[in-house]
Short mmCIF file of C-alpha atoms and ligand atoms in Angstrom, two decimals:
data_model
loop_
_atom_site.label_atom_id
_atom_site.label_comp_id
_atom_site.label_asym_id
_atom_site.label_seq_id
_atom_site.Cartn_x
_atom_site.Cartn_y
_atom_site.Cartn_z
CA MET V 1 5.03 -18.16 -5.07
CA SER V 2 3.35 -19.40 -1.92
CA LEU V 3 -0.23 -18.31 -2.49
CA PRO V 4 -3.04 -20.84 -2.08
CA LYS V 5 -4.83 -22.41 -5.06
CA HIS V 6 -8.55 -23.07 -5.29
CA ASN V 7 -9.42 -26.53 -4.00
CA SER V 8 -10.16 -29.48 -6.23
CA SER V 9 -13.95 -29.24 -5.73
CA LYS V 10 -13.79 -25.87 -7.54
CA GLN V 11 -16.50 -24.10 -5.56
CA LEU V 12 -17.78 -20.87 -7.09
CA TRP V 13 -17.28 -17.87 -4.82
CA ARG V 14 -20.72 -16.55 -5.82
CA ASN V 15 -22.31 -19.29 -3.70
CA LEU V 16 -20.12 -18.66 -0.67
CA VAL V 17 -19.78 -14.92 -0.16
CA ASP V 18 -22.23 -12.66 1.65
CA THR V 19 -22.14 -8.92 0.91
CA PRO V 20 -20.66 -6.40 1.25
CA ALA V 21 -17.41 -8.27 0.77
CA VAL V 22 -13.92 -7.62 -0.50
CA LEU V 23 -12.83 -10.04 -3.21
CA VAL V 24 -9.15 -10.34 -4.08
CA ASP V 25 -8.23 -12.33 -7.17
CA LEU V 26 -4.94 -14.13 -6.50
CA ASN V 27 -4.35 -14.77 -10.22
CA VAL V 28 -4.13 -11.00 -10.68
CA VAL V 29 -2.10 -10.54 -7.48
CA GLU V 30 0.50 -13.02 -8.75
CA ARG V 31 0.73 -11.27 -12.12
CA ASN V 32 1.10 -7.87 -10.44
CA ILE V 33 3.84 -9.06 -8.08
CA ALA V 34 5.80 -10.68 -10.91
CA ARG V 35 5.49 -7.67 -13.24
CA CYS V 36 6.63 -5.17 -10.64
CA GLN V 37 9.49 -7.33 -9.37
CA LYS V 38 10.74 -7.71 -12.95
CA ARG V 39 10.51 -3.98 -13.62
CA CYS V 40 12.47 -3.13 -10.46
CA GLU V 41 15.10 -5.72 -11.36
CA GLN V 42 15.40 -4.21 -14.86
CA LEU V 43 16.04 -0.83 -13.23
CA GLY V 44 18.59 -2.35 -10.84
CA PHE V 45 16.55 -1.66 -7.68
CA THR V 46 16.07 -3.99 -4.75
CA VAL V 47 12.36 -4.22 -3.86
CA ARG V 48 10.86 -3.45 -0.48
CA PRO V 49 7.07 -3.52 -1.06
CA HIS V 50 4.84 -1.39 1.13
CA ILE V 51 2.35 -3.70 2.85
CA LYS V 52 -0.04 -0.87 3.84
CA THR V 53 -2.05 -1.84 0.75
CA HIS V 54 -2.90 -5.39 1.87
CA LYS V 55 -1.94 -5.71 5.59
CA ILE V 56 -1.72 -9.51 5.22
CA PRO V 57 1.43 -11.51 6.13
CA LEU V 58 0.64 -14.21 3.54
CA LEU V 59 0.79 -11.61 0.76
CA ALA V 60 3.95 -10.05 2.21
CA GLN V 61 5.51 -13.51 2.14
CA ALA V 62 4.50 -13.91 -1.52
CA GLN V 63 6.24 -10.59 -2.28
CA LEU V 64 9.38 -11.84 -0.49
CA ASP V 65 9.21 -15.20 -2.29
CA ALA V 66 9.12 -13.32 -5.60
CA GLY V 67 12.41 -11.58 -4.75
CA ALA V 68 11.72 -8.65 -2.43
CA MET V 69 14.53 -8.21 0.10
CA GLY V 70 12.27 -6.96 2.87
CA ILE V 71 9.02 -5.07 3.35
CA THR V 72 7.92 -1.56 4.28
CA CYS V 73 5.31 -0.77 6.92
CA GLN V 74 3.84 2.65 7.61
CA LYS V 75 3.05 2.04 11.26
CA LEU V 76 4.78 0.30 14.11
CA GLY V 77 1.62 -1.74 14.72
CA GLU V 78 1.74 -3.12 11.16
CA ALA V 79 5.40 -4.06 11.68
CA GLU V 80 4.54 -5.86 14.94
CA VAL V 81 1.98 -7.99 13.08
CA MET V 82 4.46 -8.79 10.31
CA VAL V 83 7.27 -9.71 12.74
CA GLU V 84 4.85 -11.94 14.65
CA ALA V 85 4.21 -13.74 11.35
CA GLY V 86 7.95 -14.33 10.88
CA ILE V 87 9.00 -11.46 8.59
CA ASP V 88 12.40 -10.26 9.69
CA ASP V 89 13.48 -7.27 7.57
CA ILE V 90 11.23 -4.20 7.80
CA LEU V 91 11.50 -0.49 7.03
CA ILE V 92 9.01 1.62 9.00
CA SER V 93 8.64 4.72 6.81
CA TYR V 94 7.36 6.94 9.60
CA ASN V 95 8.61 9.25 12.36
CA ILE V 96 8.32 7.32 15.63
CA ILE V 97 7.59 9.63 18.55
CA GLY V 98 6.89 9.19 22.27
CA ALA V 99 7.98 6.84 25.03
CA ALA V 100 5.28 4.23 24.44
CA LYS V 101 6.12 3.74 20.77
CA LEU V 102 9.88 3.91 21.36
CA ALA V 103 9.62 1.08 23.91
CA ARG V 104 7.64 -1.03 21.42
CA LEU V 105 10.17 -0.24 18.69
CA LYS V 106 13.04 -1.30 20.91
CA ALA V 107 11.33 -4.59 21.73
CA LEU V 108 10.73 -5.20 18.03
CA THR V 109 14.39 -4.66 17.10
CA GLU V 110 15.24 -7.58 19.35
CA LYS V 111 13.20 -9.88 17.08
CA ALA V 112 13.91 -8.56 13.57
CA ARG V 113 15.92 -6.08 11.52
CA ILE V 114 13.98 -2.83 11.75
CA ILE V 115 14.95 0.37 9.94
CA VAL V 116 13.15 3.64 10.70
CA CYS V 117 12.99 7.13 9.25
CA ALA V 118 13.41 10.58 10.77
CA ASP V 119 13.00 14.09 9.41
CA SER V 120 13.87 16.22 12.46
CA GLY V 121 16.30 16.53 15.34
CA TYR V 122 13.34 15.89 17.67
CA VAL V 123 12.73 12.43 16.22
CA VAL V 124 16.46 11.63 16.15
CA ALA V 125 16.86 12.68 19.80
CA GLY V 126 13.96 10.42 20.87
CA LEU V 127 15.36 7.44 18.95
CA SER V 128 18.86 8.03 20.35
CA HIS V 129 17.57 8.32 23.91
CA ALA V 130 15.75 4.99 23.54
CA PHE V 131 18.59 3.14 21.80
CA ALA V 132 21.70 4.56 23.54
CA ASP V 133 22.02 1.36 25.59
CA ALA V 134 20.76 -1.04 22.90
CA LYS V 135 22.78 -4.14 21.94
CA LYS V 136 23.02 -2.98 18.34
CA PRO V 137 22.52 0.48 16.83
CA LEU V 138 19.19 1.35 15.25
CA GLU V 139 19.32 1.95 11.49
CA VAL V 140 17.83 5.35 10.67
CA MET V 141 17.17 6.89 7.24
CA VAL V 142 16.55 10.57 6.57
CA GLU V 143 13.09 11.14 5.11
CA CYS V 144 13.30 13.61 2.23
CA ASP V 145 10.42 15.67 0.86
CA THR V 146 11.06 15.69 -2.88
CA GLY V 147 7.70 17.27 -3.72
CA MET V 148 4.97 15.39 -1.84
CA ASN V 149 4.63 18.13 0.81
CA ARG V 150 4.00 15.59 3.56
CA CYS V 151 6.90 14.79 5.91
CA GLY V 152 10.60 15.06 5.14
CA VAL V 153 13.45 17.55 5.10
CA THR V 154 13.00 19.95 2.22
CA THR V 155 16.55 20.62 1.03
CA ALA V 156 19.63 18.54 0.26
CA ALA V 157 21.62 20.55 2.82
CA GLU V 158 19.08 19.74 5.55
CA ALA V 159 19.28 16.07 4.57
CA ALA V 160 23.06 16.08 5.02
CA ASN V 161 22.80 17.93 8.36
CA LEU V 162 20.28 15.44 9.73
CA ALA V 163 22.34 12.52 8.41
CA GLN V 164 25.31 13.82 10.41
CA GLU V 165 23.13 14.22 13.48
CA ILE V 166 22.05 10.58 13.16
CA PHE V 167 25.65 9.48 12.57
CA ARG V 168 26.80 11.24 15.77
CA ALA V 169 23.82 10.17 17.92
CA PRO V 170 24.49 7.41 20.46
CA GLY V 171 22.64 4.19 19.61
CA LEU V 172 21.94 5.11 15.98
CA THR V 173 23.50 4.46 12.60
CA PHE V 174 22.79 6.45 9.42
CA SER V 175 21.53 4.08 6.76
CA GLY V 176 20.42 6.26 3.87
CA LEU V 177 17.77 8.50 2.31
CA MET V 178 14.07 7.75 1.87
CA THR V 179 11.49 9.62 -0.20
CA TYR V 180 7.92 9.12 -1.34
CA PRO V 181 7.71 11.36 -4.39
CA ALA V 182 4.46 12.99 -5.47
CA ALA V 183 2.77 11.18 -8.35
CA ASP V 184 4.50 11.96 -11.64
CA GLN V 185 7.56 13.36 -9.88
CA GLY V 186 9.58 10.15 -9.58
CA ASN V 187 12.16 11.33 -12.10
CA GLU V 188 12.44 14.83 -10.56
CA ALA V 189 13.10 13.15 -7.21
CA ILE V 190 16.22 11.49 -8.66
CA THR V 191 17.89 14.89 -9.12
CA TRP V 192 16.94 15.93 -5.58
CA LEU V 193 18.25 12.67 -4.12
CA GLY V 194 21.46 12.92 -6.15
CA GLN V 195 22.13 16.34 -4.62
CA ALA V 196 21.39 15.06 -1.11
CA LYS V 197 23.67 12.05 -1.65
CA GLU V 198 26.48 14.37 -2.77
CA ALA V 199 25.95 16.64 0.25
CA CYS V 200 26.11 13.63 2.60
CA GLN V 201 29.26 12.34 0.90
CA LYS V 202 30.89 15.79 1.14
CA ALA V 203 30.21 15.61 4.88
CA GLY V 204 32.11 12.31 4.92
CA LEU V 205 29.13 9.96 5.13
CA ASP V 206 28.41 6.83 3.12
CA VAL V 207 24.83 6.61 1.83
CA PRO V 208 24.22 2.87 1.64
CA VAL V 209 20.57 2.98 0.57
CA ILE V 210 18.50 5.49 -1.41
CA SER V 211 14.88 4.40 -1.29
CA SER V 212 12.07 5.75 -3.47
CA GLY V 213 8.55 4.47 -3.98
CA GLY V 214 5.13 4.67 -5.54
CA THR V 215 3.26 2.52 -8.05
CA PRO V 216 2.19 5.11 -10.62
CA ASP V 217 5.74 6.20 -11.43
CA LEU V 218 7.47 2.83 -11.50
CA PHE V 219 6.93 2.32 -15.22
CA LYS V 220 7.85 5.94 -16.04
CA LEU V 221 11.15 5.97 -14.15
CA THR V 222 14.30 6.26 -16.18
CA ALA V 223 17.30 4.07 -15.35
CA ASN V 224 19.60 5.87 -12.93
CA ASP V 225 22.41 5.17 -10.52
CA ILE V 226 20.96 7.12 -7.58
CA ILE V 227 17.99 5.01 -6.41
CA THR V 228 19.01 1.64 -4.94
CA GLU V 229 15.68 0.45 -3.49
CA TYR V 230 12.01 0.78 -4.50
CA ARG V 231 8.87 0.60 -2.34
CA PRO V 232 5.78 -0.03 -4.46
CA GLY V 233 2.56 -0.57 -2.50
CA SER V 234 -0.71 -0.31 -4.46
CA TYR V 235 0.64 -2.37 -7.38
CA ILE V 236 -0.34 -5.63 -5.67
CA TYR V 237 -4.07 -4.81 -5.96
CA ASN V 238 -4.23 -1.66 -8.13
CA ASP V 239 -7.41 0.42 -8.08
CA ARG V 240 -9.52 2.92 -9.99
CA SER V 241 -7.12 5.80 -9.35
CA LEU V 242 -4.31 3.84 -11.04
CA VAL V 243 -6.60 2.96 -13.95
CA SER V 244 -7.53 6.65 -14.32
CA SER V 245 -3.86 7.67 -14.26
CA GLY V 246 -3.15 5.29 -17.13
CA ALA V 247 -0.70 3.21 -15.06
CA VAL V 248 -2.79 0.02 -15.33
CA THR V 249 -6.02 -1.34 -16.82
CA GLU V 250 -9.11 -2.73 -15.09
CA ASP V 251 -7.78 -6.23 -15.83
CA ASP V 252 -4.80 -5.48 -13.56
CA CYS V 253 -7.07 -4.72 -10.59
CA ALA V 254 -7.19 -7.59 -8.08
CA LEU V 255 -9.50 -6.08 -5.44
CA SER V 256 -13.19 -5.35 -5.83
CA VAL V 257 -16.07 -4.88 -3.43
CA LEU V 258 -19.01 -7.22 -3.98
CA THR V 259 -22.32 -5.58 -3.11
CA THR V 260 -26.05 -6.33 -3.32
CA VAL V 261 -28.74 -4.01 -4.69
CA VAL V 262 -31.02 -3.48 -1.68
CA SER V 263 -33.47 -0.91 -3.05
CA ARG V 264 -34.71 0.31 -6.41
CA PRO V 265 -36.95 3.25 -5.41
CA THR V 266 -37.26 4.87 -8.87
CA LYS V 267 -36.36 4.21 -12.49
CA ASP V 268 -33.25 6.35 -12.07
CA ARG V 269 -31.99 5.30 -8.64
CA ALA V 270 -30.82 2.20 -6.82
CA ALA V 271 -29.19 1.65 -3.43
CA ILE V 272 -26.49 -0.93 -2.74
CA ASP V 273 -25.31 -2.35 0.60
CA ALA V 274 -21.80 -0.83 0.34
CA GLY V 275 -21.47 2.73 1.62
CA SER V 276 -18.60 4.71 3.12
CA LYS V 277 -18.01 2.00 5.75
CA SER V 278 -17.18 -0.46 2.97
CA LEU V 279 -15.66 1.74 0.26
CA THR V 280 -14.43 4.79 2.24
CA SER V 281 -15.37 8.24 1.00
CA ASP V 282 -11.94 8.69 -0.59
CA THR V 283 -12.53 10.15 -4.06
CA PHE V 284 -8.82 10.32 -4.96
CA GLY V 285 -9.57 13.05 -7.48
CA HIS V 286 -12.70 11.42 -8.92
CA ALA V 287 -16.17 12.93 -8.89
CA ASP V 288 -17.71 9.68 -7.59
CA PHE V 289 -16.93 6.62 -5.50
CA GLY V 290 -15.88 3.74 -7.71
CA THR V 291 -16.44 2.02 -11.03
CA VAL V 292 -19.45 -0.32 -11.26
CA LEU V 293 -17.70 -3.08 -13.18
CA GLY V 294 -19.45 -4.19 -16.36
CA HIS V 295 -21.97 -1.31 -16.19
CA PRO V 296 -20.44 1.71 -17.92
CA ASN V 297 -23.77 3.57 -17.79
CA ILE V 298 -24.11 3.40 -14.02
CA GLN V 299 -22.49 5.86 -11.64
CA LEU V 300 -21.83 5.31 -7.93
CA ALA V 301 -22.80 8.89 -7.35
CA SER V 302 -22.75 9.22 -3.56
CA LEU V 303 -22.37 7.26 -0.35
CA SER V 304 -23.98 7.29 3.03
CA GLU V 305 -22.52 5.05 5.72
CA GLU V 306 -24.26 1.80 4.82
CA HIS V 307 -25.69 2.68 1.41
CA GLY V 308 -24.20 3.46 -1.96
CA HIS V 309 -26.39 5.44 -4.34
CA LEU V 310 -26.41 4.43 -7.98
CA LYS V 311 -27.56 6.75 -10.73
CA SER V 312 -27.76 6.46 -14.45
CA LYS V 313 -25.13 8.35 -16.43
CA SER V 314 -27.53 8.68 -19.36
CA THR V 315 -31.25 9.10 -19.99
CA ALA V 316 -31.44 5.33 -20.47
CA GLY V 317 -31.94 4.88 -16.70
CA LEU V 318 -30.53 2.00 -14.70
CA GLY V 319 -31.92 -0.67 -17.02
CA GLN V 320 -32.55 -4.15 -15.69
CA ILE V 321 -30.79 -3.73 -12.31
CA LYS V 322 -33.12 -5.12 -9.64
CA VAL V 323 -33.20 -5.72 -5.89
CA GLY V 324 -31.12 -8.79 -5.04
CA ASP V 325 -28.66 -8.37 -7.93
CA THR V 326 -24.98 -8.34 -7.02
CA LEU V 327 -22.48 -5.87 -8.49
CA ARG V 328 -18.72 -5.51 -8.23
CA ILE V 329 -17.29 -2.11 -7.46
CA LEU V 330 -13.71 -1.15 -8.27
CA PRO V 331 -12.89 1.26 -5.43
CA ASN V 332 -11.09 4.55 -5.99
CA HIS V 333 -8.36 3.63 -3.49
CA ALA V 334 -7.72 -0.01 -2.54
CA CYS V 335 -5.36 0.61 0.43
CA VAL V 336 -8.02 2.28 2.55
CA VAL V 337 -10.59 -0.43 1.80
CA SER V 338 -8.12 -2.97 3.25
CA ASN V 339 -8.39 -1.21 6.58
CA LEU V 340 -12.19 -1.61 6.74
CA PHE V 341 -12.67 -5.38 6.73
CA ASP V 342 -11.51 -7.96 9.29
CA HIS V 343 -11.80 -10.66 6.62
CA ILE V 344 -11.64 -10.62 2.86
CA THR V 345 -12.15 -13.40 0.33
CA PHE V 346 -9.41 -14.76 -1.91
CA VAL V 347 -10.67 -15.99 -5.28
CA ARG V 348 -9.14 -17.17 -8.54
CA GLY V 349 -11.40 -16.07 -11.39
CA ASP V 350 -14.83 -17.51 -10.59
CA TYR V 351 -13.48 -19.91 -7.98
CA PHE V 352 -13.37 -19.57 -4.23
CA VAL V 353 -9.95 -19.99 -2.57
CA LYS V 354 -10.40 -19.01 1.09
CA HIS V 355 -11.62 -16.40 3.51
CA GLN V 356 -8.58 -14.47 4.73
CA THR V 357 -8.03 -12.49 7.92
CA VAL V 358 -6.56 -9.02 7.38
CA ALA V 359 -4.15 -9.34 10.28
CA ALA V 360 -2.85 -5.77 10.38
CA ARG V 361 -6.25 -4.13 9.77
CA GLY V 362 -6.68 -1.30 12.27
CA ALA V 363 -2.99 -1.35 13.24
CA VAL V 364 -2.70 2.42 12.96
CA LYS V 365 -0.62 3.08 16.09
C1 LIG E 1 6.29 6.07 2.36
C2 LIG E 1 5.57 5.32 1.29
N1 LIG E 1 6.25 4.49 0.51
C3 LIG E 1 5.65 3.76 -0.46
C4 LIG E 1 4.28 3.86 -0.67
C5 LIG E 1 3.64 3.04 -1.75
O1 LIG E 1 3.09 3.85 -2.74
P1 LIG E 1 2.09 3.29 -3.84
O2 LIG E 1 0.91 2.80 -3.10
O3 LIG E 1 1.82 4.41 -4.75
O4 LIG E 1 2.81 2.19 -4.54
C6 LIG E 1 3.53 4.74 0.13
C7 LIG E 1 2.09 4.89 -0.07
O5 LIG E 1 1.41 5.66 0.53
C8 LIG E 1 4.19 5.48 1.14
O6 LIG E 1 3.52 6.33 1.94
#
């Protein structure tokens, strides 16, 4: 794997990082990539990791070096950053709409293999209009809603109809089915996708790729001959929501937010310098905003923009915590934290590796 090591002078990150800061432990990242790649290989899936979690070409390259056959991006802007960094096989798992984006998409397909998704005739018509005169047809997958209630056609028959529409559309080629199942519904999605595959085949279409995704379900999935490709995203960092779901342990979490205690107004309260602008206010089903690592009695009870508010979970109070102390917070949802910082810090255990630009941060168009 191509990830940097700490340098021979073995500097401690504690002496080099100002807060609030995102720390990412590359030892854990490497373990997570290897574990997930192996699991997908055991299940017979090719791996197309979703880079929305990290937004960093260097980490995408590490995923490819470990055996991934390409990457997934959610937004065209993320894909542009990844292509610029030399990555040449990308699925954009999103409906691309409007002349401005279609022109950017077309320019991108001249530099790399780009596959996109569609869940309506409207999206297909826009793609076809833009690509009718393209040198090579655009690969388009049908997005299927197997229970997430986000985007996607909602029945197998609709999937087959849209697949035929793509097949017939000038400038496009039908390249398969894509779903992002709701958590805990990965196995149910297999039945849905099997029916959609059969409906497509009855209509005379090949279904070269059936792509599913999601970290929490990867280790619960049963072996099957429907899914061909898997798109895990959060697994590279993991986060509190995945710990709470039982999918991983705190030791599997690579990303934490380092913060300083800036105020200790009463025995029961403290304020830290990480608020919603550093942690996001995403609770992801929790009652509070992250785990204060190593302090099971302390709750990150609420956030204002630049302050996090710590409270004691018991009558014991906050104990010895004092102004100037640093704490590490395991955020509820790592992917959104990645979008908040221009730079993060790579570490290996206690050692500093490098400050790292988050190249696709803010690439939401
Ligand atoms: C379309 C799609 N595929 C894959 C993923 C990765 O899921 P996870 O982060 O659970 O691994 C996501 C995450 O939001 C997604 O939206």
